[in-house]
Coordinates of C-alpha atoms in Angstrom, one line a residue:
M27 CA -2.1 -34.9 52.9
R28 CA -0.4 -31.1 54.0
V29 CA -2.7 -28.0 53.9
L30 CA -1.4 -24.8 54.2
L31 CA -3.9 -21.8 54.7
V32 CA -2.5 -18.3 54.1
N33 CA -3.9 -15.1 55.2
M34 CA -2.4 -12.5 52.9
P35 CA -2.6 -8.8 53.5
W36 CA -4.6 -6.8 54.1
S37 CA -6.2 -8.9 56.9
P38 CA -6.1 -7.2 60.1
I39 CA -3.2 -7.9 62.2
D40 CA -4.4 -7.5 65.6
V41 CA -6.6 -10.8 65.1
P42 CA -6.2 -14.4 63.9
S43 CA -8.5 -15.3 60.9
L44 CA -11.6 -16.6 62.1
A45 CA -12.1 -18.4 58.5
L46 CA -8.8 -19.8 58.7
G47 CA -9.1 -21.1 62.2
I48 CA -12.4 -22.8 61.5
L49 CA -10.8 -24.2 58.3
R50 CA -7.7 -25.7 59.9
R51 CA -10.0 -27.2 62.9
C52 CA -12.2 -28.7 60.0
A53 CA -9.6 -30.4 57.9
T54 CA -7.4 -32.0 60.5
E55 CA -10.7 -33.4 62.6
H56 CA -12.0 -34.6 59.1
R57 CA -9.1 -37.2 58.6
P58 CA -6.5 -37.8 61.1
D59 CA -3.7 -38.2 58.2
I60 CA -4.0 -34.3 57.3
T61 CA -1.5 -31.9 58.9
A62 CA -3.0 -28.0 58.5
E63 CA -1.5 -25.1 59.3
V64 CA -1.7 -21.1 58.8
F65 CA 0.7 -18.9 57.5
H66 CA 0.3 -15.3 58.6
A67 CA 1.4 -13.7 55.7
N68 CA 0.1 -10.3 56.8
L69 CA 2.3 -10.3 59.5
A70 CA 5.3 -11.2 57.2
Y71 CA 4.5 -8.2 55.4
T72 CA 4.7 -6.0 58.5
D73 CA 8.0 -7.6 58.9
W74 CA 9.1 -7.1 55.5
I75 CA 7.9 -3.6 54.6
T76 CA 8.9 -2.1 58.1
E77 CA 12.4 -2.8 57.2
R78 CA 12.2 -1.1 53.8
G79 CA 11.2 2.5 55.2
A80 CA 8.6 4.1 57.4
F81 CA 5.4 2.5 57.7
G82 CA 3.3 2.3 60.7
K83 CA 0.1 1.0 62.4
E84 CA -1.9 3.8 60.7
D85 CA -0.6 3.1 57.5
Y86 CA -1.6 -0.8 57.6
E87 CA -5.2 0.1 59.0
Y88 CA -5.6 2.4 55.9
Y89 CA -4.8 0.0 53.4
S90 CA -6.8 -2.7 55.4
L91 CA -10.2 -1.0 56.2
S92 CA -10.1 2.6 55.9
S93 CA -9.7 2.7 52.3
Y94 CA -12.1 -0.2 51.3
F95 CA -14.4 2.0 49.3
L96 CA -11.5 3.6 47.3
G97 CA -9.7 -0.1 46.6
C98 CA -6.3 1.4 47.4
G99 CA -5.4 -2.0 49.4
D100 CA -6.2 -4.1 46.4
W101 CA -4.6 -2.1 43.8
V102 CA -1.0 -2.1 45.9
F103 CA -1.1 -6.0 44.9
S104 CA -2.5 -5.5 41.6
S105 CA 1.1 -5.1 40.4
A106 CA 2.0 -8.4 41.7
L107 CA -1.1 -10.0 40.0
Y108 CA -0.3 -8.7 36.5
D109 CA 3.5 -8.9 36.9
D110 CA 4.0 -5.2 36.3
P111 CA 5.2 -2.7 38.9
G112 CA 3.9 0.0 36.9
W113 CA 0.5 -1.9 36.8
R114 CA -2.4 1.2 35.8
T115 CA -0.6 3.9 37.8
A116 CA -1.7 6.6 35.6
E117 CA -5.4 5.4 36.2
F118 CA -5.0 5.1 39.9
T119 CA -3.3 8.5 40.3
E120 CA -5.9 10.2 37.9
A121 CA -8.8 8.5 39.7
M122 CA -7.4 9.6 43.4
R123 CA -5.9 12.6 42.6
D124 CA -8.6 14.5 44.6
T125 CA -9.1 12.0 47.2
L126 CA -5.5 11.0 48.7
S127 CA -3.3 13.1 50.1
E128 CA 0.4 14.0 48.5
E129 CA 1.8 11.6 51.4
R130 CA -0.7 8.7 50.9
M131 CA -0.6 8.8 47.0
R132 CA 3.6 8.8 47.3
M133 CA 3.3 5.7 49.9
S134 CA 0.4 4.1 47.5
H135 CA 2.9 3.8 44.5
E136 CA 5.7 2.7 46.3
L137 CA 3.8 0.0 47.8
H138 CA 2.4 -0.9 44.4
R139 CA 5.9 -1.1 43.0
S140 CA 7.5 -3.3 45.6
A141 CA 4.6 -5.8 45.8
P142 CA 5.6 -8.1 43.1
E143 CA 8.9 -8.6 45.2
F144 CA 7.1 -9.3 48.4
V145 CA 4.6 -11.9 46.5
E146 CA 7.5 -13.7 45.3
L147 CA 9.1 -14.1 48.6
V148 CA 5.7 -15.5 50.2
A149 CA 5.6 -18.0 47.2
R150 CA 8.8 -19.4 47.8
E151 CA 8.2 -19.6 51.6
I152 CA 5.0 -21.7 50.9
V153 CA 6.4 -23.5 48.1
G154 CA 9.6 -24.6 50.5
R155 CA 6.7 -25.8 53.1
A156 CA 6.2 -28.7 50.6
P157 CA 2.1 -28.2 50.7
D158 CA -0.2 -30.5 48.9
V159 CA -3.1 -27.9 49.1
V160 CA -2.7 -24.1 49.7
G161 CA -5.9 -22.4 50.7
F162 CA -6.1 -18.5 50.5
S163 CA -8.9 -16.6 52.4
S164 CA -10.1 -13.6 50.7
T165 CA -12.2 -10.8 52.6
F166 CA -12.2 -7.0 52.0
Q167 CA -9.1 -6.3 50.3
Q168 CA -7.1 -9.6 50.4
N169 CA -8.5 -10.3 46.9
T170 CA -5.5 -9.1 44.6
A171 CA -2.7 -10.4 47.3
A172 CA -4.3 -13.4 47.7
L173 CA -4.6 -14.1 43.5
A174 CA -1.1 -12.7 43.0
A175 CA 0.1 -15.1 45.7
A176 CA -1.8 -18.2 43.9
K177 CA -0.4 -17.1 40.6
Y178 CA 3.2 -17.2 42.1
V179 CA 2.8 -20.5 43.6
K180 CA 1.4 -22.2 40.6
R181 CA 4.7 -21.0 38.6
L182 CA 7.0 -22.2 41.2
A183 CA 5.0 -25.3 41.8
P184 CA 2.5 -26.5 39.3
H185 CA 1.5 -29.7 41.1
I186 CA 0.4 -27.8 44.4
V187 CA -3.5 -27.5 44.4
T188 CA -4.6 -23.8 45.0
V189 CA -7.9 -22.9 46.6
M190 CA -9.9 -19.6 47.4
G191 CA -12.7 -18.7 49.7
G192 CA -14.1 -16.2 51.6
A193 CA -16.6 -13.4 51.3
N194 CA -14.7 -12.3 47.9
C195 CA -15.8 -15.5 46.5
D196 CA -19.3 -16.0 47.3
A197 CA -22.1 -16.7 44.6
E198 CA -21.2 -15.3 41.4
Q199 CA -18.0 -13.5 42.9
G200 CA -16.2 -17.2 43.4
A201 CA -17.5 -18.3 40.0
A202 CA -15.9 -15.0 38.2
V203 CA -12.8 -15.5 40.2
H204 CA -12.7 -19.0 39.0
R205 CA -13.2 -18.1 35.4
N206 CA -10.9 -15.4 35.0
F207 CA -8.0 -16.7 36.9
P208 CA -6.8 -20.0 35.8
F209 CA -4.0 -20.6 38.5
V210 CA -7.0 -21.2 41.1
D211 CA -7.6 -24.6 40.9
Y212 CA -10.8 -24.5 43.0
V213 CA -12.9 -21.9 44.6
V214 CA -15.1 -22.6 47.7
R215 CA -18.3 -20.4 47.5
G216 CA -20.3 -20.2 50.7
E217 CA -19.8 -21.5 54.2
G218 CA -16.7 -23.6 54.0
E219 CA -17.1 -26.2 57.2
V220 CA -18.4 -29.0 54.9
A221 CA -17.2 -27.9 51.7
F222 CA -13.6 -27.7 52.2
P223 CA -13.1 -31.3 53.9
R224 CA -15.1 -32.8 51.2
L225 CA -12.8 -31.1 48.4
L226 CA -9.9 -32.4 50.4
S227 CA -11.3 -35.8 50.2
A228 CA -12.0 -35.6 46.5
L229 CA -8.4 -34.4 45.8
D230 CA -7.2 -37.6 47.8
R231 CA -8.8 -40.2 45.2
T232 CA -5.5 -40.4 43.1
E233 CA -5.8 -43.8 42.3
E234 CA -9.3 -43.5 41.0
A235 CA -10.6 -42.7 37.4
E236 CA -10.9 -38.9 36.2
R237 CA -14.4 -39.4 36.2
A238 CA -15.0 -40.8 39.6
V239 CA -12.8 -37.7 40.7
A240 CA -15.0 -35.3 38.4
D241 CA -18.2 -36.7 40.3
S242 CA -16.8 -36.5 43.7
L243 CA -16.1 -32.6 42.7
R244 CA -19.7 -32.3 41.6
A245 CA -21.0 -33.1 44.6
V246 CA -19.2 -30.6 46.6
P247 CA -22.1 -27.5 47.0
G248 CA -20.8 -24.3 45.9
L249 CA -17.3 -25.5 44.6
C250 CA -15.9 -24.1 41.2
W251 CA -13.6 -26.5 39.5
R252 CA -12.1 -27.3 36.0
A253 CA -13.0 -30.5 33.7
A254 CA -10.1 -32.1 31.7
D255 CA -10.6 -29.6 28.7
G256 CA -9.8 -26.6 31.1
T257 CA -13.6 -25.4 31.4
S258 CA -14.8 -23.7 34.6
H259 CA -17.7 -25.4 36.3
A260 CA -19.5 -23.8 39.4
N261 CA -21.9 -26.3 41.3
A262 CA -25.2 -25.1 43.1
M263 CA -24.7 -23.2 46.1
A264 CA -26.2 -24.9 49.3
T265 CA -30.0 -24.8 49.3
A266 CA -29.6 -24.3 53.2
P267 CA -27.2 -22.7 55.8
L268 CA -25.3 -24.9 58.2
P269 CA -27.1 -25.5 61.3
P270 CA -25.4 -23.9 64.4
A271 CA -24.1 -27.5 65.8
A272 CA -22.0 -27.5 62.5
I273 CA -20.4 -24.1 63.2
R274 CA -16.9 -25.3 64.3
S275 CA -14.4 -23.4 66.9
P276 CA -11.5 -21.8 65.5
D277 CA -8.2 -23.5 66.2
Y278 CA -5.7 -20.0 66.3
S279 CA -2.5 -21.9 67.5
G280 CA 0.5 -20.3 66.3
Y281 CA -0.8 -16.6 65.8
F282 CA 0.0 -15.3 69.0
E283 CA 3.4 -17.0 68.8
R284 CA 4.1 -15.3 65.2
L285 CA 2.8 -12.2 66.5
A286 CA 5.0 -11.7 69.4
T287 CA 8.0 -12.1 67.1
S288 CA 6.7 -9.4 64.5
A289 CA 7.2 -5.8 64.3
A290 CA 3.3 -5.4 64.6
R291 CA 3.4 -6.4 68.2
H292 CA 4.6 -2.8 69.0
W293 CA 1.4 -1.6 67.2
V294 CA -1.6 -3.7 68.5
E295 CA -2.8 -5.4 71.4
P296 CA -4.0 -8.7 70.2
K297 CA -7.4 -9.7 70.1
L298 CA -9.4 -13.0 69.9
V299 CA -12.3 -13.5 67.5
V300 CA -15.4 -15.5 68.7
E301 CA -18.6 -16.5 66.9
G302 CA -22.0 -17.0 68.4
A303 CA -24.3 -16.5 65.6
R304 CA -24.8 -16.2 61.7
G305 CA -27.0 -14.6 59.7
C306 CA -29.5 -11.7 61.0
W307 CA -32.8 -12.3 62.6
W308 CA -33.7 -9.0 61.8
G309 CA -32.8 -9.1 58.2
E310 CA -34.8 -12.4 57.8
K311 CA -37.8 -10.1 58.0
H312 CA -36.9 -6.6 57.2
H313 CA -33.4 -6.8 55.0
C314 CA -32.0 -3.3 55.5
T315 CA -32.0 -1.9 52.1
F316 CA -28.3 -0.8 51.8
C317 CA -26.8 -4.0 53.6
G318 CA -24.9 -6.5 51.6
L319 CA -23.6 -8.6 54.7
N320 CA -24.5 -12.2 55.1
G321 CA -23.8 -13.0 51.4
S322 CA -25.8 -15.9 50.5
F323 CA -27.6 -17.2 53.7
M324 CA -29.6 -14.4 55.9
E325 CA -31.2 -17.0 58.0
F326 CA -30.2 -16.5 61.6
R327 CA -28.5 -19.5 63.6
S328 CA -26.9 -19.3 66.9
K329 CA -24.8 -21.8 69.0
S330 CA -26.4 -23.1 72.2
P331 CA -26.0 -20.8 75.4
D332 CA -23.5 -23.3 77.1
R333 CA -21.3 -24.0 73.7
F334 CA -20.9 -20.4 72.9
Y335 CA -19.7 -19.8 76.7
E336 CA -17.6 -22.5 77.0
E337 CA -15.9 -21.4 73.4
I338 CA -15.3 -18.0 74.9
T339 CA -13.9 -19.0 78.4
E340 CA -11.6 -21.7 76.7
L341 CA -10.1 -19.2 74.2
A342 CA -9.4 -16.9 77.0
R343 CA -7.8 -19.8 79.0
E344 CA -5.9 -21.1 76.1
H345 CA -4.4 -17.9 74.7
R346 CA -4.6 -15.7 78.0
V347 CA -6.5 -12.8 76.0
L348 CA -9.5 -11.0 77.1
D349 CA -10.1 -8.6 74.4
M350 CA -12.7 -10.1 72.0
Y351 CA -14.6 -9.0 68.8
V352 CA -17.9 -10.8 68.7
V353 CA -18.2 -10.9 64.9
D354 CA -22.3 -11.7 65.1
N355 CA -24.0 -9.5 62.4
I356 CA -26.4 -9.1 65.4
L357 CA -26.3 -10.3 69.0
D358 CA -28.8 -13.2 69.9
M359 CA -31.0 -11.7 72.2
G360 CA -31.2 -14.8 74.4
Y361 CA -27.5 -14.5 75.2
V362 CA -28.6 -11.4 77.1
R363 CA -30.0 -13.9 79.8
T364 CA -28.0 -17.2 79.4
V365 CA -24.5 -16.3 78.2
L366 CA -23.7 -12.7 79.7
P367 CA -24.6 -13.6 83.3
R368 CA -22.5 -16.6 83.3
I369 CA -19.5 -14.3 81.9
V370 CA -20.1 -11.9 85.0
E371 CA -20.2 -15.0 87.5
S372 CA -16.8 -16.3 85.5
G373 CA -14.4 -13.6 87.2
Y374 CA -13.0 -12.9 83.6
D375 CA -12.4 -9.3 82.9
L376 CA -13.4 -9.6 79.4
R377 CA -13.5 -6.6 77.1
L378 CA -16.1 -7.3 74.4
H379 CA -16.9 -5.8 71.1
I380 CA -20.1 -6.5 69.3
E381 CA -22.9 -5.2 67.1
I382 CA -26.6 -4.7 68.5
K383 CA -30.1 -3.3 67.6
A384 CA -30.6 0.2 68.5
N385 CA -33.9 -0.3 70.4
M386 CA -32.1 -2.6 73.2
R387 CA -33.7 -1.8 76.7
R388 CA -31.8 0.0 79.2
D389 CA -31.5 -3.0 81.4
Q390 CA -30.1 -4.9 78.3
L391 CA -27.5 -2.5 78.0
Q392 CA -26.7 -2.9 81.6
A393 CA -26.2 -6.7 81.4
L394 CA -23.8 -6.2 78.2
A395 CA -22.0 -3.8 80.2
D396 CA -21.6 -5.9 83.1
A397 CA -20.5 -8.5 81.1
G398 CA -17.5 -6.4 79.7
M399 CA -19.0 -5.3 76.1
I400 CA -17.7 -1.9 76.3
Y401 CA -17.8 -1.2 72.6
V402 CA -20.8 -1.8 71.0
Q403 CA -22.2 -0.8 67.2
P404 CA -25.8 -0.6 67.0
G405 CA -26.2 0.5 63.4
I406 CA -27.9 3.7 64.2
E407 CA -26.8 5.5 60.7
S408 CA -29.5 8.2 61.0
L409 CA -31.5 10.2 63.5
N410 CA -34.5 10.9 61.1
S411 CA -37.6 8.3 61.2
R412 CA -38.4 9.1 57.6
V413 CA -34.9 8.1 56.4
L414 CA -34.7 5.2 58.8
D415 CA -38.2 3.8 57.4
L416 CA -36.3 3.9 53.7
M417 CA -33.4 1.7 55.2
D418 CA -36.1 -0.4 56.6
K419 CA -34.0 -0.3 60.1
G420 CA -37.2 -0.9 62.2
V421 CA -36.3 1.9 64.8
S422 CA -36.9 5.7 65.1
G423 CA -34.9 8.9 65.3
C424 CA -35.8 8.8 68.9
Q425 CA -35.0 5.3 69.9
N426 CA -31.5 6.0 68.3
V427 CA -31.0 9.1 70.3
R428 CA -32.4 6.9 73.1
M429 CA -29.6 4.6 72.8
L430 CA -27.1 7.0 72.8
R431 CA -28.1 8.4 76.0
D432 CA -28.5 5.0 77.5
G433 CA -25.2 3.7 76.4
A434 CA -23.7 6.8 78.1
E435 CA -25.7 5.9 81.4
T436 CA -24.6 2.3 81.2
G437 CA -21.0 3.0 80.4
L438 CA -21.0 1.6 76.8
S439 CA -19.1 3.2 74.3
V440 CA -21.2 3.5 71.2
S441 CA -19.7 3.3 67.9
W442 CA -21.8 4.5 64.9
N443 CA -21.9 5.9 61.3
Y444 CA -24.0 8.5 59.9
L445 CA -25.1 7.7 56.6
H446 CA -27.1 9.4 53.6
G447 CA -28.0 9.3 50.0
F448 CA -31.1 7.1 50.1
P449 CA -33.5 7.0 47.3
D450 CA -36.5 9.5 48.0
E451 CA -34.7 11.1 51.0
R452 CA -35.5 14.9 51.3
D453 CA -33.2 17.8 52.2
E454 CA -36.1 18.9 54.9
D455 CA -35.6 15.3 56.6
Y456 CA -32.1 16.6 57.6
D457 CA -33.0 19.7 58.8
P458 CA -34.5 19.3 62.1
V459 CA -31.7 16.7 62.9
I460 CA -29.1 19.2 62.0
A461 CA -30.9 21.9 64.1
Q462 CA -30.8 19.6 67.1
I463 CA -27.4 18.1 67.2
P464 CA -25.9 21.0 69.4
A465 CA -28.3 19.6 72.1
L466 CA -26.5 16.0 71.7
E467 CA -22.9 17.0 71.5
H468 CA -22.4 15.3 75.1
L469 CA -23.5 11.9 73.6
N470 CA -21.1 9.8 71.6
P471 CA -20.6 11.3 67.9
P472 CA -20.4 9.3 64.8
V473 CA -17.0 7.7 64.0
D474 CA -16.6 10.0 61.2
L475 CA -18.7 12.5 59.0
S476 CA -21.6 11.4 57.2
A477 CA -20.8 9.1 54.0
R478 CA -22.9 8.4 51.1
I479 CA -24.1 5.0 50.9
A480 CA -22.2 2.3 48.8
I481 CA -24.4 -0.2 46.4
E482 CA -23.1 -3.4 47.9
R483 CA -23.7 -6.6 46.3
F484 CA -26.8 -9.0 48.0
S485 CA -28.2 -5.7 49.3
P486 CA -31.7 -4.7 48.4
Y487 CA -30.7 -2.1 46.5
F488 CA -28.6 -4.2 44.3
K489 CA -31.0 -6.7 43.9
R490 CA -34.4 -4.8 43.6
P491 CA -34.4 -2.2 41.0
E492 CA -38.0 -0.8 42.3
L493 CA -36.1 0.4 45.1
G494 CA -34.2 3.2 43.4
Y495 CA -31.6 2.1 40.6
G496 CA -33.0 0.8 37.5
E497 CA -31.6 -1.7 34.8
G498 CA -28.4 -0.4 33.7
E499 CA -27.6 2.3 36.6
L500 CA -25.2 0.2 38.3
R501 CA -21.7 -0.4 37.2
P502 CA -18.5 -2.1 39.4
D503 CA -16.9 0.7 41.3
T504 CA -14.3 2.6 39.6
H505 CA -11.3 1.0 41.5
Y506 CA -12.0 -2.5 39.9
R507 CA -11.2 -1.1 36.5
F508 CA -7.9 0.3 37.5
T509 CA -7.2 -2.8 39.4
Y510 CA -8.5 -5.9 37.4
D511 CA -8.0 -6.3 33.5
L512 CA -11.0 -7.7 33.0
P513 CA -14.2 -6.6 30.6
E514 CA -16.9 -4.9 32.5
R515 CA -19.2 -7.9 32.3
E516 CA -16.5 -10.0 34.2
L517 CA -16.1 -7.0 36.6
Y518 CA -19.9 -7.0 37.4
D519 CA -19.7 -10.5 38.8
L520 CA -16.5 -9.9 40.7
A521 CA -17.4 -6.7 42.1
Y522 CA -18.8 -6.4 45.6
V523 CA -19.4 -2.5 45.4
F524 CA -20.8 -0.7 42.6
E525 CA -21.2 2.7 41.2
A526 CA -24.6 4.4 41.0
P527 CA -25.9 7.7 40.3
D528 CA -26.4 9.7 43.4
R529 CA -29.8 10.0 45.0
G530 CA -30.9 11.9 48.1
I531 CA -29.9 14.9 49.6
G532 CA -27.7 17.3 47.5
A533 CA -24.2 18.9 48.1
A534 CA -25.4 21.9 50.1
T535 CA -27.5 19.8 52.7
T536 CA -24.4 17.2 52.8
K537 CA -22.2 20.3 53.9
R538 CA -24.5 21.6 56.3
L539 CA -24.7 18.2 57.9
N540 CA -21.1 17.4 58.1
H541 CA -20.3 20.8 59.4
A542 CA -22.8 20.1 62.1
L543 CA -21.3 16.5 62.8
K544 CA -17.5 17.6 62.7
A545 CA -18.4 20.5 65.4
W546 CA -20.3 17.6 67.5
R547 CA -17.0 15.6 67.5
E548 CA -15.1 18.7 68.4
A549 CA -17.3 19.4 71.2
Y550 CA -18.0 15.9 72.5
P551 CA -14.9 15.9 74.9
G552 CA -15.7 19.0 77.1
S553 CA -19.5 18.7 76.8
R554 CA -22.0 17.5 79.5
L555 CA -25.5 17.2 80.2
T556 CA -26.9 14.6 83.2
H557 CA -29.5 14.5 85.4
A558 CA -30.0 13.0 88.9
D559 CA -33.5 12.4 90.0
L560 CA -33.8 12.9 93.8
G561 CA -37.5 12.1 94.0
D562 CA -38.8 15.4 94.8
R563 CA -36.8 17.1 92.3
I564 CA -34.7 16.2 89.4
V565 CA -31.4 18.6 89.0
L566 CA -30.1 18.9 85.5
V567 CA -26.2 19.8 84.9
S568 CA -25.3 21.2 81.6
R569 CA -21.8 22.4 80.0
R570 CA -22.6 22.7 76.5
R571 CA -21.6 25.4 73.9
A572 CA -25.0 26.4 72.3
F573 CA -26.7 26.5 75.8
G574 CA -26.0 29.1 78.4
W575 CA -27.5 27.7 81.4
R576 CA -25.4 25.3 83.8
T577 CA -27.8 24.0 86.5
R578 CA -31.6 23.5 86.8
E579 CA -34.1 21.8 89.0
L580 CA -37.5 20.4 88.2
T581 CA -39.6 20.3 91.0
D582 CA -43.3 20.9 89.7
P583 CA -45.1 17.6 89.6
V584 CA -46.1 17.9 86.2
E585 CA -42.6 18.4 84.9
L586 CA -41.3 15.6 87.0
A587 CA -43.9 13.2 85.8
V588 CA -43.4 14.4 81.9
F589 CA -39.5 14.0 82.2
R590 CA -39.9 10.7 83.9
L591 CA -42.2 9.2 81.2
L592 CA -39.5 10.8 78.5
D593 CA -37.3 8.0 79.6
Q594 CA -38.7 6.5 76.6
P595 CA -40.0 8.3 73.3
H596 CA -43.7 9.9 73.5
S597 CA -46.0 11.8 71.5
P598 CA -47.3 14.9 73.4
G599 CA -50.9 13.4 73.2
A600 CA -49.5 10.3 75.2
L601 CA -47.7 12.3 77.6
A602 CA -50.6 14.3 78.5
R603 CA -52.6 11.1 79.0
K604 CA -50.0 9.1 81.3
A605 CA -48.9 12.2 83.1
G606 CA -52.7 12.3 84.2
E607 CA -53.0 8.8 85.0
R608 CA -49.8 9.3 87.5
L609 CA -51.3 12.6 88.9
A610 CA -54.4 11.0 89.8
G611 CA -56.4 13.0 87.2
T612 CA -54.5 16.4 87.9
G613 CA -52.3 16.3 85.0
P614 CA -51.7 18.8 82.2
D615 CA -53.7 18.9 78.8
E616 CA -52.0 18.3 75.8
A617 CA -51.6 21.9 74.8
A618 CA -49.6 22.5 78.3
V619 CA -47.5 19.3 77.2
R620 CA -46.5 21.0 74.1
A621 CA -45.6 24.2 75.6
L622 CA -43.4 22.4 78.1
L623 CA -41.6 20.5 75.2
E624 CA -41.1 23.6 73.4
R625 CA -39.4 25.2 76.5
W626 CA -37.2 22.0 77.0
L627 CA -36.2 22.0 73.4
G628 CA -34.9 25.4 73.9
W629 CA -33.1 23.9 76.9
G630 CA -31.5 21.3 74.7
L631 CA -33.4 19.0 77.1
V632 CA -35.1 16.7 74.8
F633 CA -34.8 15.6 71.1
T634 CA -38.0 15.3 68.7
D635 CA -38.5 13.3 65.3
G636 CA -41.5 12.0 63.8
G637 CA -43.9 13.6 66.3
Q638 CA -42.2 12.0 69.3
Y639 CA -39.8 13.4 72.1
V640 CA -37.1 11.9 74.2
Q641 CA -35.1 13.3 77.0
V642 CA -31.3 13.3 76.1
A643 CA -29.9 13.7 79.7
P644 CA -28.0 10.5 81.1
A645 CA -28.3 9.9 84.9
A646 CA -25.0 11.2 86.5
V647 CA -23.1 8.0 86.7
N648 CA -20.6 7.3 83.8
E649 CA -20.6 9.9 81.3
D650 CA -17.6 11.9 82.4
L651 CA -15.7 8.5 82.4
L652 CA -16.7 7.7 79.1
R653 CA -15.4 11.2 78.1
L654 CA -12.3 10.8 79.6
E655 CA -11.8 7.6 77.8
F656 CA -12.8 9.3 74.5
M657 CA -9.7 11.8 74.9
R658 CA -7.4 9.2 75.8
R659 CA -7.9 6.9 73.0
A660 CA -8.0 10.3 70.4
H661 CA -4.5 11.0 72.2
A662 CA -3.4 7.7 71.7
E663 CA -4.5 7.5 67.9
E664 CA -2.7 10.9 67.4
E665 CA 0.6 9.6 68.7
G666 CA 0.2 6.2 66.7
R667 CA -0.4 4.1 69.7
D668 CA -3.4 1.3 69.5
P669 CA -5.8 2.6 71.8
A670 CA -6.9 -0.8 73.0
A671 CA -3.7 -1.7 74.2
L672 CA -4.3 1.1 76.9
P673 CA -5.4 0.2 80.2
V674 CA -8.8 0.4 81.0
S675 CA -9.5 3.2 83.3

């Protein structure tokens, strides 16, 4: 049996597909007579489109990632899905008139008109390879491109079996895909390591009676299939997630060789994708209200430390690539003391990107930095404790600021988003944060301006109306309606993002917040605040636009004790008590501590939220190097170069 796994646009071009790499290994290890290969149609698209006109890395990234919540990438290939180069152009133009620039609108229309031609070429290439089964992965804005390719393959070669899977095919979404697009023979919903090989076995039972084949299909968990009369059937999803031992390592052979021949090789530095765990240990107990990740299974499972370390080093050796994305939704904290020290000892100069929780200790952050994790995403989202409580994040505003400070001190670049629009949030929740942002301009700013939350399938906001969105208030987002020719009830099952009434802060507060965040981003490269603890005194150095002082020294024993305690968030009462203990009973009372904190607030030396305070001055070690890196990456992005391809300073 010949299996061809297809990675359509708009899958990222700087990394191989983890999902298809895993399925390739699963298929070939399942039976020796199965051959499986991956067709990198996303790279084929970059070659094809760049031959037709001006199109670059930033354009691909826009349709791949940046426009996800607008649906521009999926709309581009809807013309191929519906065999109409002019498919709903008027609706798209009207919906995006105030959102897209004139140039982006022009390019979107041009790509939309040409998409059917590209999909026809892809389908002919697929059929020419004579597969028995073609599998399409669909994640983010791959859905219409994958569906269109499946349709064209079926048109050219009806005997070829078409299968879809991926994040866009989980639970109700996969059932909706199968019901509405008859050229997709099968949809694998949920984790595919077991289901996909079992489907291949069922498809190979050509000598058996039709009823026996149907029985085999019914036994595949989560599978969507059709009976002889064309009726769509959706098997029950698996009742338990895969154990970590069953999570396969990917087979990436062929990707790096294909990238080396592609126009995209000039745009990106290739990276590996590695996976240590699935699910979220925090989400098992406290599912963040806006988060739709993990789909059917939130249960946290991680590979053994030995196995994860071996996968990382083996992939690095095999492909001679040291940049890696760790795709885990959250870091297994056990890896900090097991896997990371081994990476340090290995001598591999890895550059790792990973998501972590914002309340990690400084020593844990230092372990990440020592192991080569230079980019972390701690899921900060807000600097106000009340709003964070509405999210069920389990951290405070001061803890998030402490993360930014300690990230600067340990040499980690912290990538984070600011979100707003939560039910029950208030304008006054944002006032103290906005007022204090000038004191934080020496720390990593959010990656962009604040964004109103999207309501995502699988999130508590979607599943639990009592949290703020009642019956009938959610509709499939606008872009599904100008992309697909489906009734609302089918779009509701197909969609991942939903339209909802605005909740939370109004336009005036949003404008003030974004004005402050914009100023933060602009001021960051030239801002500085550090401290040097010399034992008998602490030297502070500041270079921030809102504060006139440049250097100060703390020499009073009370000031020294309080400042050192503010390494962690404290209330004034706790500071007074602990300072008294350190000073053998000669410490300040709470009133004196409050007066000191008010003075330090005026200096921009502390941040306060929810009755707690934390000092915001990193130790004078890494901050200027991080700032140089920020400016260098920003300059590279302006010139259209890939910042990751630059040498590490």
